[in-house]
Amino acid sequence: MASTTDLPGSLGADYAPDDDHRPLAAYSALSSAFGVALVGALASARLTGHELPERLSAQDLVLAGIATHKISRLVAKDKVTSFVRAPFTRFQEKTGQGELEEEPRGHGLRHAIGELLVCPYCLAQWIAGGFAVGYVYAPRATRLLAGLWTIHAIADGAQLAYSAAQQRT
């Protein structure tokens, strides 16, 4: 069976292996949406007099980096956020620590959104973009929120360490 993509003609068949659906046009739409939103937010900042920071401090980078990791896992894997992913994914199994494994479903844009929503690495770019824009428009609120999710990530690490210590005794 030939591969399927949403590209015209033989472009898709030449790209993906057999039986592997790759919604390349939908990926392009999502990537374009990200780019347009980011460029639009930064252009709007300039037009409304919001100055871009000269640089981000090491503290801002660490806070936003850890918070981006935490939020991307919450969105992509957490069982409580599965309602967000449900229209685009299919449940596969519980994977421990309150996380789920899901697979994308559907075709085209629905499938591409499903792939985005189950991939914490893919989501991280979108979340990091949100933090970058936040540092331009509302740096204090952005630091507060980044701190909140960083605290959450540290607490998760402490929970895992506690559980591991209990299992050793």
PDB file of N, CA and C in Angstrom, residues 17-119:
ATOM      1  N   PRO A  17       7.221   6.329   4.005  1.00  0.00           N
ATOM      2  CA  PRO A  17       7.203   4.881   3.752  1.00  0.00           C
ATOM      3  C   PRO A  17       5.770   4.357   3.672  1.00  0.00           C
ATOM      4  N   ASP A  18       5.653   3.132   3.205  1.00  0.00           N
ATOM      5  CA  ASP A  18       4.329   2.516   3.068  1.00  0.00           C
ATOM      6  C   ASP A  18       3.567   2.531   4.379  1.00  0.00           C
ATOM      7  N   ASP A  19       2.261   2.695   4.290  1.00  0.00           N
ATOM      8  CA  ASP A  19       1.348   2.637   5.426  1.00  0.00           C
ATOM      9  C   ASP A  19       1.641   3.673   6.507  1.00  0.00           C
ATOM     10  N   ASP A  20       2.290   4.742   6.190  1.00  0.00           N
ATOM     11  CA  ASP A  20       2.591   5.768   7.181  1.00  0.00           C
ATOM     12  C   ASP A  20       1.976   7.081   6.724  1.00  0.00           C
ATOM     13  N   HIS A  21       0.905   7.473   7.380  1.00  0.00           N
ATOM     14  CA  HIS A  21       0.213   8.706   7.020  1.00  0.00           C
ATOM     15  C   HIS A  21       0.982   9.908   7.549  1.00  0.00           C
ATOM     16  N   ARG A  22       1.351  10.807   6.688  1.00  0.00           N
ATOM     17  CA  ARG A  22       2.051  12.035   7.052  1.00  0.00           C
ATOM     18  C   ARG A  22       1.263  13.216   6.502  1.00  0.00           C
ATOM     19  N   PRO A  23       0.563  13.946   7.347  1.00  0.00           N
ATOM     20  CA  PRO A  23      -0.223  15.097   6.873  1.00  0.00           C
ATOM     21  C   PRO A  23       0.663  16.341   6.700  1.00  0.00           C
ATOM     22  N   LEU A  24       1.499  16.333   5.683  1.00  0.00           N
ATOM     23  CA  LEU A  24       2.502  17.384   5.513  1.00  0.00           C
ATOM     24  C   LEU A  24       1.890  18.763   5.289  1.00  0.00           C
ATOM     25  N   ALA A  25       0.822  18.845   4.528  1.00  0.00           N
ATOM     26  CA  ALA A  25       0.179  20.151   4.329  1.00  0.00           C
ATOM     27  C   ALA A  25      -0.393  20.662   5.653  1.00  0.00           C
ATOM     28  N   ALA A  26      -0.938  19.765   6.463  1.00  0.00           N
ATOM     29  CA  ALA A  26      -1.459  20.163   7.775  1.00  0.00           C
ATOM     30  C   ALA A  26      -0.319  20.598   8.697  1.00  0.00           C
ATOM     31  N   TYR A  27       0.818  19.896   8.640  1.00  0.00           N
ATOM     32  CA  TYR A  27       1.984  20.333   9.414  1.00  0.00           C
ATOM     33  C   TYR A  27       2.385  21.745   9.001  1.00  0.00           C
ATOM     34  N   SER A  28       2.357  21.976   7.699  1.00  0.00           N
ATOM     35  CA  SER A  28       2.697  23.303   7.185  1.00  0.00           C
ATOM     36  C   SER A  28       1.727  24.357   7.712  1.00  0.00           C
ATOM     37  N   ALA A  29       0.450  24.015   7.769  1.00  0.00           N
ATOM     38  CA  ALA A  29      -0.552  24.956   8.293  1.00  0.00           C
ATOM     39  C   ALA A  29      -0.295  25.265   9.769  1.00  0.00           C
ATOM     40  N   LEU A  30       0.008  24.231  10.549  1.00  0.00           N
ATOM     41  CA  LEU A  30       0.292  24.463  11.971  1.00  0.00           C
ATOM     42  C   LEU A  30       1.559  25.290  12.156  1.00  0.00           C
ATOM     43  N   SER A  31       2.604  24.973  11.407  1.00  0.00           N
ATOM     44  CA  SER A  31       3.850  25.738  11.505  1.00  0.00           C
ATOM     45  C   SER A  31       3.634  27.182  11.084  1.00  0.00           C
ATOM     46  N   SER A  32       2.835  27.374  10.049  1.00  0.00           N
ATOM     47  CA  SER A  32       2.530  28.737   9.593  1.00  0.00           C
ATOM     48  C   SER A  32       1.721  29.487  10.649  1.00  0.00           C
ATOM     49  N   ALA A  33       0.768  28.807  11.275  1.00  0.00           N
ATOM     50  CA  ALA A  33      -0.026  29.445  12.330  1.00  0.00           C
ATOM     51  C   ALA A  33       0.862  29.896  13.480  1.00  0.00           C
ATOM     52  N   PHE A  34       1.809  29.045  13.867  1.00  0.00           N
ATOM     53  CA  PHE A  34       2.741  29.424  14.924  1.00  0.00           C
ATOM     54  C   PHE A  34       3.542  30.660  14.508  1.00  0.00           C
ATOM     55  N   GLY A  35       4.107  30.620  13.322  1.00  0.00           N
ATOM     56  CA  GLY A  35       4.916  31.741  12.844  1.00  0.00           C
ATOM     57  C   GLY A  35       4.129  33.028  12.739  1.00  0.00           C
ATOM     58  N   VAL A  36       2.931  32.950  12.184  1.00  0.00           N
ATOM     59  CA  VAL A  36       2.090  34.146  12.039  1.00  0.00           C
ATOM     60  C   VAL A  36       1.725  34.710  13.407  1.00  0.00           C
ATOM     61  N   ALA A  37       1.364  33.827  14.354  1.00  0.00           N
ATOM     62  CA  ALA A  37       0.998  34.296  15.692  1.00  0.00           C
ATOM     63  C   ALA A  37       2.188  34.956  16.391  1.00  0.00           C
ATOM     64  N   LEU A  38       3.362  34.351  16.292  1.00  0.00           N
ATOM     65  CA  LEU A  38       4.536  34.910  16.946  1.00  0.00           C
ATOM     66  C   LEU A  38       4.957  36.238  16.309  1.00  0.00           C
ATOM     67  N   VAL A  39       5.062  36.254  15.004  1.00  0.00           N
ATOM     68  CA  VAL A  39       5.440  37.489  14.308  1.00  0.00           C
ATOM     69  C   VAL A  39       4.371  38.561  14.527  1.00  0.00           C
ATOM     70  N   GLY A  40       3.103  38.164  14.473  1.00  0.00           N
ATOM     71  CA  GLY A  40       2.017  39.120  14.705  1.00  0.00           C
ATOM     72  C   GLY A  40       2.076  39.722  16.091  1.00  0.00           C
ATOM     73  N   ALA A  41       2.341  38.893  17.104  1.00  0.00           N
ATOM     74  CA  ALA A  41       2.423  39.405  18.475  1.00  0.00           C
ATOM     75  C   ALA A  41       3.599  40.359  18.630  1.00  0.00           C
ATOM     76  N   LEU A  42       4.731  40.025  18.034  1.00  0.00           N
ATOM     77  CA  LEU A  42       5.898  40.890  18.141  1.00  0.00           C
ATOM     78  C   LEU A  42       5.722  42.178  17.337  1.00  0.00           C
ATOM     79  N   ALA A  43       5.097  42.094  16.173  1.00  0.00           N
ATOM     80  CA  ALA A  43       4.819  43.305  15.385  1.00  0.00           C
ATOM     81  C   ALA A  43       3.830  44.195  16.125  1.00  0.00           C
ATOM     82  N   SER A  44       2.824  43.592  16.711  1.00  0.00           N
ATOM     83  CA  SER A  44       1.849  44.354  17.496  1.00  0.00           C
ATOM     84  C   SER A  44       2.526  45.037  18.687  1.00  0.00           C
ATOM     85  N   ALA A  45       3.467  44.350  19.297  1.00  0.00           N
ATOM     86  CA  ALA A  45       4.196  44.948  20.412  1.00  0.00           C
ATOM     87  C   ALA A  45       4.919  46.213  19.964  1.00  0.00           C
ATOM     88  N   ARG A  46       5.542  46.125  18.831  1.00  0.00           N
ATOM     89  CA  ARG A  46       6.266  47.297  18.316  1.00  0.00           C
ATOM     90  C   ARG A  46       5.314  48.448  18.013  1.00  0.00           C
ATOM     91  N   LEU A  47       4.180  48.112  17.387  1.00  0.00           N
ATOM     92  CA  LEU A  47       3.212  49.144  17.034  1.00  0.00           C
ATOM     93  C   LEU A  47       2.562  49.795  18.256  1.00  0.00           C
ATOM     94  N   THR A  48       2.461  49.061  19.337  1.00  0.00           N
ATOM     95  CA  THR A  48       1.819  49.591  20.544  1.00  0.00           C
ATOM     96  C   THR A  48       2.825  50.106  21.564  1.00  0.00           C
ATOM     97  N   GLY A  49       4.096  50.177  21.181  1.00  0.00           N
ATOM     98  CA  GLY A  49       5.112  50.763  22.046  1.00  0.00           C
ATOM     99  C   GLY A  49       5.704  49.841  23.099  1.00  0.00           C
ATOM    100  N   HIS A  50       5.445  48.555  23.024  1.00  0.00           N
ATOM    101  CA  HIS A  50       6.071  47.605  23.946  1.00  0.00           C
ATOM    102  C   HIS A  50       7.479  47.315  23.454  1.00  0.00           C
ATOM    103  N   GLU A  51       8.453  47.569  24.302  1.00  0.00           N
ATOM    104  CA  GLU A  51       9.841  47.333  23.932  1.00  0.00           C
ATOM    105  C   GLU A  51      10.198  45.860  24.104  1.00  0.00           C
ATOM    106  N   LEU A  52      10.954  45.341  23.143  1.00  0.00           N
ATOM    107  CA  LEU A  52      11.494  43.999  23.303  1.00  0.00           C
ATOM    108  C   LEU A  52      12.621  44.065  24.332  1.00  0.00           C
ATOM    109  N   PRO A  53      12.723  43.065  25.186  1.00  0.00           N
ATOM    110  CA  PRO A  53      13.827  43.090  26.145  1.00  0.00           C
ATOM    111  C   PRO A  53      15.165  43.024  25.419  1.00  0.00           C
ATOM    112  N   GLU A  54      16.145  43.722  25.955  1.00  0.00           N
ATOM    113  CA  GLU A  54      17.496  43.665  25.396  1.00  0.00           C
ATOM    114  C   GLU A  54      18.003  42.227  25.410  1.00  0.00           C
ATOM    115  N   ARG A  55      17.738  41.544  26.516  1.00  0.00           N
ATOM    116  CA  ARG A  55      18.080  40.129  26.677  1.00  0.00           C
ATOM    117  C   ARG A  55      17.242  39.583  27.822  1.00  0.00           C
ATOM    118  N   LEU A  56      17.147  38.273  27.886  1.00  0.00           N
ATOM    119  CA  LEU A  56      16.493  37.625  29.017  1.00  0.00           C
ATOM    120  C   LEU A  56      17.575  37.232  30.019  1.00  0.00           C
ATOM    121  N   SER A  57      17.280  37.402  31.289  1.00  0.00           N
ATOM    122  CA  SER A  57      18.251  37.024  32.316  1.00  0.00           C
ATOM    123  C   SER A  57      18.359  35.505  32.386  1.00  0.00           C
ATOM    124  N   ALA A  58      19.435  35.036  32.987  1.00  0.00           N
ATOM    125  CA  ALA A  58      19.598  33.597  33.189  1.00  0.00           C
ATOM    126  C   ALA A  58      18.437  33.059  34.019  1.00  0.00           C
ATOM    127  N   GLN A  59      17.984  33.818  35.007  1.00  0.00           N
ATOM    128  CA  GLN A  59      16.864  33.383  35.835  1.00  0.00           C
ATOM    129  C   GLN A  59      15.597  33.236  34.989  1.00  0.00           C
ATOM    130  N   ASP A  60      15.328  34.201  34.101  1.00  0.00           N
ATOM    131  CA  ASP A  60      14.157  34.107  33.224  1.00  0.00           C
ATOM    132  C   ASP A  60      14.253  32.884  32.315  1.00  0.00           C
ATOM    133  N   LEU A  61      15.431  32.615  31.775  1.00  0.00           N
ATOM    134  CA  LEU A  61      15.606  31.462  30.894  1.00  0.00           C
ATOM    135  C   LEU A  61      15.371  30.152  31.632  1.00  0.00           C
ATOM    136  N   VAL A  62      15.911  30.039  32.841  1.00  0.00           N
ATOM    137  CA  VAL A  62      15.734  28.813  33.620  1.00  0.00           C
ATOM    138  C   VAL A  62      14.268  28.654  34.014  1.00  0.00           C
ATOM    139  N   LEU A  63      13.652  29.724  34.531  1.00  0.00           N
ATOM    140  CA  LEU A  63      12.235  29.648  34.918  1.00  0.00           C
ATOM    141  C   LEU A  63      11.364  29.248  33.743  1.00  0.00           C
ATOM    142  N   ALA A  64      11.513  29.941  32.629  1.00  0.00           N
ATOM    143  CA  ALA A  64      10.667  29.652  31.471  1.00  0.00           C
ATOM    144  C   ALA A  64      10.990  28.282  30.879  1.00  0.00           C
ATOM    145  N   GLY A  65      12.250  27.876  30.925  1.00  0.00           N
ATOM    146  CA  GLY A  65      12.620  26.558  30.401  1.00  0.00           C
ATOM    147  C   GLY A  65      11.999  25.432  31.208  1.00  0.00           C
ATOM    148  N   ILE A  66      12.098  25.516  32.515  1.00  0.00           N
ATOM    149  CA  ILE A  66      11.502  24.475  33.358  1.00  0.00           C
ATOM    150  C   ILE A  66       9.985  24.523  33.266  1.00  0.00           C
ATOM    151  N   ALA A  67       9.426  25.725  33.261  1.00  0.00           N
ATOM    152  CA  ALA A  67       7.969  25.861  33.145  1.00  0.00           C
ATOM    153  C   ALA A  67       7.475  25.334  31.799  1.00  0.00           C
ATOM    154  N   THR A  68       8.212  25.578  30.733  1.00  0.00           N
ATOM    155  CA  THR A  68       7.842  25.062  29.414  1.00  0.00           C
ATOM    156  C   THR A  68       7.827  23.539  29.428  1.00  0.00           C
ATOM    157  N   HIS A  69       8.831  22.952  30.048  1.00  0.00           N
ATOM    158  CA  HIS A  69       8.866  21.487  30.178  1.00  0.00           C
ATOM    159  C   HIS A  69       7.622  20.997  30.918  1.00  0.00           C
ATOM    160  N   LYS A  70       7.304  21.633  32.035  1.00  0.00           N
ATOM    161  CA  LYS A  70       6.176  21.179  32.857  1.00  0.00           C
ATOM    162  C   LYS A  70       4.856  21.340  32.119  1.00  0.00           C
ATOM    163  N   ILE A  71       4.632  22.493  31.525  1.00  0.00           N
ATOM    164  CA  ILE A  71       3.362  22.726  30.826  1.00  0.00           C
ATOM    165  C   ILE A  71       3.219  21.771  29.646  1.00  0.00           C
ATOM    166  N   SER A  72       4.298  21.554  28.904  1.00  0.00           N
ATOM    167  CA  SER A  72       4.193  20.664  27.738  1.00  0.00           C
ATOM    168  C   SER A  72       3.850  19.237  28.169  1.00  0.00           C
ATOM    169  N   ARG A  73       4.360  18.770  29.298  1.00  0.00           N
ATOM    170  CA  ARG A  73       3.994  17.444  29.805  1.00  0.00           C
ATOM    171  C   ARG A  73       2.557  17.433  30.310  1.00  0.00           C
ATOM    172  N   LEU A  74       2.137  18.520  30.964  1.00  0.00           N
ATOM    173  CA  LEU A  74       0.747  18.601  31.435  1.00  0.00           C
ATOM    174  C   LEU A  74      -0.227  18.502  30.266  1.00  0.00           C
ATOM    175  N   VAL A  75       0.043  19.248  29.221  1.00  0.00           N
ATOM    176  CA  VAL A  75      -0.861  19.257  28.067  1.00  0.00           C
ATOM    177  C   VAL A  75      -0.802  17.931  27.315  1.00  0.00           C
ATOM    178  N   ALA A  76       0.395  17.395  27.110  1.00  0.00           N
ATOM    179  CA  ALA A  76       0.570  16.219  26.250  1.00  0.00           C
ATOM    180  C   ALA A  76       0.295  14.884  26.935  1.00  0.00           C
ATOM    181  N   LYS A  77       0.470  14.808  28.241  1.00  0.00           N
ATOM    182  CA  LYS A  77       0.458  13.500  28.890  1.00  0.00           C
ATOM    183  C   LYS A  77      -0.490  13.370  30.076  1.00  0.00           C
ATOM    184  N   ASP A  78      -0.837  14.451  30.738  1.00  0.00           N
ATOM    185  CA  ASP A  78      -1.592  14.371  31.987  1.00  0.00           C
ATOM    186  C   ASP A  78      -2.989  13.806  31.761  1.00  0.00           C
ATOM    187  N   LYS A  79      -3.419  12.903  32.659  1.00  0.00           N
ATOM    188  CA  LYS A  79      -4.749  12.305  32.491  1.00  0.00           C
ATOM    189  C   LYS A  79      -5.850  13.342  32.680  1.00  0.00           C
ATOM    190  N   VAL A  80      -5.637  14.340  33.519  1.00  0.00           N
ATOM    191  CA  VAL A  80      -6.668  15.337  33.780  1.00  0.00           C
ATOM    192  C   VAL A  80      -6.862  16.275  32.582  1.00  0.00           C
ATOM    193  N   THR A  81      -5.865  16.425  31.737  1.00  0.00           N
ATOM    194  CA  THR A  81      -6.005  17.269  30.547  1.00  0.00           C
ATOM    195  C   THR A  81      -6.369  16.461  29.298  1.00  0.00           C
ATOM    196  N   SER A  82      -6.717  15.202  29.471  1.00  0.00           N
ATOM    197  CA  SER A  82      -7.057  14.368  28.309  1.00  0.00           C
ATOM    198  C   SER A  82      -8.277  14.883  27.562  1.00  0.00           C
ATOM    199  N   PHE A  83      -9.146  15.640  28.235  1.00  0.00           N
ATOM    200  CA  PHE A  83     -10.314  16.202  27.548  1.00  0.00           C
ATOM    201  C   PHE A  83      -9.907  17.157  26.426  1.00  0.00           C
ATOM    202  N   VAL A  84      -8.757  17.809  26.567  1.00  0.00           N
ATOM    203  CA  VAL A  84      -8.264  18.715  25.516  1.00  0.00           C
ATOM    204  C   VAL A  84      -7.817  17.915  24.297  1.00  0.00           C
ATOM    205  N   ARG A  85      -7.186  16.779  24.549  1.00  0.00           N
ATOM    206  CA  ARG A  85      -6.643  15.952  23.472  1.00  0.00           C
ATOM    207  C   ARG A  85      -7.680  15.025  22.841  1.00  0.00           C
ATOM    208  N   ALA A  86      -8.732  14.704  23.585  1.00  0.00           N
ATOM    209  CA  ALA A  86      -9.691  13.668  23.175  1.00  0.00           C
ATOM    210  C   ALA A  86     -10.253  13.832  21.756  1.00  0.00           C
ATOM    211  N   PRO A  87     -10.579  15.031  21.291  1.00  0.00           N
ATOM    212  CA  PRO A  87     -11.114  15.126  19.921  1.00  0.00           C
ATOM    213  C   PRO A  87     -10.093  14.753  18.835  1.00  0.00           C
ATOM    214  N   PHE A  88      -8.815  14.702  19.208  1.00  0.00           N
ATOM    215  CA  PHE A  88      -7.755  14.498  18.228  1.00  0.00           C
ATOM    216  C   PHE A  88      -6.944  13.228  18.458  1.00  0.00           C
ATOM    217  N   THR A  89      -7.208  12.523  19.567  1.00  0.00           N
ATOM    218  CA  THR A  89      -6.386  11.375  19.941  1.00  0.00           C
ATOM    219  C   THR A  89      -7.243  10.190  20.365  1.00  0.00           C
ATOM    220  N   ARG A  90      -6.585   9.056  20.512  1.00  0.00           N
ATOM    221  CA  ARG A  90      -7.222   7.835  21.017  1.00  0.00           C
ATOM    222  C   ARG A  90      -6.375   7.314  22.166  1.00  0.00           C
ATOM    223  N   PHE A  91      -7.014   7.031  23.294  1.00  0.00           N
ATOM    224  CA  PHE A  91      -6.338   6.504  24.474  1.00  0.00           C
ATOM    225  C   PHE A  91      -5.687   5.165  24.149  1.00  0.00           C
ATOM    226  N   GLN A  92      -4.457   4.959  24.635  1.00  0.00           N
ATOM    227  CA  GLN A  92      -3.771   3.678  24.469  1.00  0.00           C
ATOM    228  C   GLN A  92      -3.571   2.988  25.818  1.00  0.00           C
ATOM    229  N   GLU A  93      -2.936   3.700  26.767  1.00  0.00           N
ATOM    230  CA  GLU A  93      -2.680   3.083  28.065  1.00  0.00           C
ATOM    231  C   GLU A  93      -2.246   4.123  29.090  1.00  0.00           C
ATOM    232  N   LYS A  94      -2.382   3.738  30.367  1.00  0.00           N
ATOM    233  CA  LYS A  94      -1.824   4.544  31.453  1.00  0.00           C
ATOM    234  C   LYS A  94      -0.334   4.270  31.491  1.00  0.00           C
ATOM    235  N   THR A  95       0.451   5.322  31.758  1.00  0.00           N
ATOM    236  CA  THR A  95       1.900   5.127  31.782  1.00  0.00           C
ATOM    237  C   THR A  95       2.513   5.459  33.133  1.00  0.00           C
ATOM    238  N   GLY A  96       1.714   5.668  34.148  1.00  0.00           N
ATOM    239  CA  GLY A  96       2.238   5.930  35.484  1.00  0.00           C
ATOM    240  C   GLY A  96       2.361   7.405  35.776  1.00  0.00           C
ATOM    241  N   GLN A  97       2.427   7.711  37.069  1.00  0.00           N
ATOM    242  CA  GLN A  97       2.570   9.091  37.548  1.00  0.00           C
ATOM    243  C   GLN A  97       1.516  10.022  36.961  1.00  0.00           C
ATOM    244  N   GLY A  98       0.302   9.511  36.764  1.00  0.00           N
ATOM    245  CA  GLY A  98      -0.801  10.337  36.277  1.00  0.00           C
ATOM    246  C   GLY A  98      -0.738  10.675  34.803  1.00  0.00           C
ATOM    247  N   GLU A  99       0.087   9.960  34.048  1.00  0.00           N
ATOM    248  CA  GLU A  99       0.227  10.235  32.626  1.00  0.00           C
ATOM    249  C   GLU A  99      -0.407   9.131  31.792  1.00  0.00           C
ATOM    250  N   LEU A 100      -0.750   9.500  30.553  1.00  0.00           N
ATOM    251  CA  LEU A 100      -1.367   8.586  29.599  1.00  0.00           C
ATOM    252  C   LEU A 100      -0.558   8.545  28.319  1.00  0.00           C
ATOM    253  N   GLU A 101      -0.691   7.449  27.611  1.00  0.00           N
ATOM    254  CA  GLU A 101      -0.153   7.345  26.253  1.00  0.00           C
ATOM    255  C   GLU A 101      -1.350   7.358  25.326  1.00  0.00           C
ATOM    256  N   GLU A 102      -1.306   8.233  24.328  1.00  0.00           N
ATOM    257  CA  GLU A 102      -2.379   8.353  23.351  1.00  0.00           C
ATOM    258  C   GLU A 102      -1.760   8.415  21.962  1.00  0.00           C
ATOM    259  N   GLU A 103      -2.591   8.116  20.956  1.00  0.00           N
ATOM    260  CA  GLU A 103      -2.122   8.229  19.583  1.00  0.00           C
ATOM    261  C   GLU A 103      -3.048   9.168  18.824  1.00  0.00           C
ATOM    262  N   PRO A 104      -2.506   9.886  17.841  1.00  0.00           N
ATOM    263  CA  PRO A 104      -3.347  10.767  17.043  1.00  0.00           C
ATOM    264  C   PRO A 104      -4.363   9.965  16.241  1.00  0.00           C
ATOM    265  N   ARG A 105      -5.483  10.585  15.931  1.00  0.00           N
ATOM    266  CA  ARG A 105      -6.466   9.910  15.074  1.00  0.00           C
ATOM    267  C   ARG A 105      -6.935  10.878  14.006  1.00  0.00           C
ATOM    268  N   GLY A 106      -7.620  10.326  13.034  1.00  0.00           N
ATOM    269  CA  GLY A 106      -8.125  11.126  11.930  1.00  0.00           C
ATOM    270  C   GLY A 106      -7.083  11.329  10.851  1.00  0.00           C
ATOM    271  N   HIS A 107      -7.381  12.239   9.958  1.00  0.00           N
ATOM    272  CA  HIS A 107      -6.492  12.555   8.845  1.00  0.00           C
ATOM    273  C   HIS A 107      -6.335  14.057   8.737  1.00  0.00           C
ATOM    274  N   GLY A 108      -5.349  14.468   7.970  1.00  0.00           N
ATOM    275  CA  GLY A 108      -5.151  15.873   7.685  1.00  0.00           C
ATOM    276  C   GLY A 108      -4.885  16.683   8.950  1.00  0.00           C
ATOM    277  N   LEU A 109      -5.559  17.823   9.064  1.00  0.00           N
ATOM    278  CA  LEU A 109      -5.327  18.740  10.172  1.00  0.00           C
ATOM    279  C   LEU A 109      -5.656  18.093  11.516  1.00  0.00           C
ATOM    280  N   ARG A 110      -6.701  17.300  11.584  1.00  0.00           N
ATOM    281  CA  ARG A 110      -7.061  16.631  12.846  1.00  0.00           C
ATOM    282  C   ARG A 110      -5.911  15.732  13.322  1.00  0.00           C
ATOM    283  N   HIS A 111      -5.336  14.978  12.416  1.00  0.00           N
ATOM    284  CA  HIS A 111      -4.217  14.096  12.756  1.00  0.00           C
ATOM    285  C   HIS A 111      -3.004  14.922  13.194  1.00  0.00           C
ATOM    286  N   ALA A 112      -2.704  15.980  12.474  1.00  0.00           N
ATOM    287  CA  ALA A 112      -1.548  16.818  12.796  1.00  0.00           C
ATOM    288  C   ALA A 112      -1.713  17.470  14.172  1.00  0.00           C
ATOM    289  N   ILE A 113      -2.914  17.943  14.469  1.00  0.00           N
ATOM    290  CA  ILE A 113      -3.158  18.520  15.797  1.00  0.00           C
ATOM    291  C   ILE A 113      -3.011  17.437  16.857  1.00  0.00           C
ATOM    292  N   GLY A 114      -3.507  16.231  16.572  1.00  0.00           N
ATOM    293  CA  GLY A 114      -3.334  15.121  17.497  1.00  0.00           C
ATOM    294  C   GLY A 114      -1.868  14.828  17.757  1.00  0.00           C
ATOM    295  N   GLU A 115      -1.057  14.828  16.718  1.00  0.00           N
ATOM    296  CA  GLU A 115       0.380  14.599  16.899  1.00  0.00           C
ATOM    297  C   GLU A 115       1.010  15.704  17.733  1.00  0.00           C
ATOM    298  N   LEU A 116       0.610  16.941  17.493  1.00  0.00           N
ATOM    299  CA  LEU A 116       1.126  18.059  18.279  1.00  0.00           C
ATOM    300  C   LEU A 116       0.749  17.899  19.751  1.00  0.00           C
ATOM    301  N   LEU A 117      -0.503  17.537  20.013  1.00  0.00           N
ATOM    302  CA  LEU A 117      -0.997  17.485  21.383  1.00  0.00           C
ATOM    303  C   LEU A 117      -0.455  16.322  22.208  1.00  0.00           C
ATOM    304  N   VAL A 118       0.070  15.286  21.577  1.00  0.00           N
ATOM    305  CA  VAL A 118       0.634  14.168  22.347  1.00  0.00           C
ATOM    306  C   VAL A 118       2.161  14.224  22.414  1.00  0.00           C
ATOM    307  N   CYS A 119       2.746  15.250  21.892  1.00  0.00           N
ATOM    308  CA  CYS A 119       4.205  15.364  21.832  1.00  0.00           C
ATOM    309  C   CYS A 119       4.688  16.542  22.680  1.00  0.00           C
TER     310      CYS A 119
END
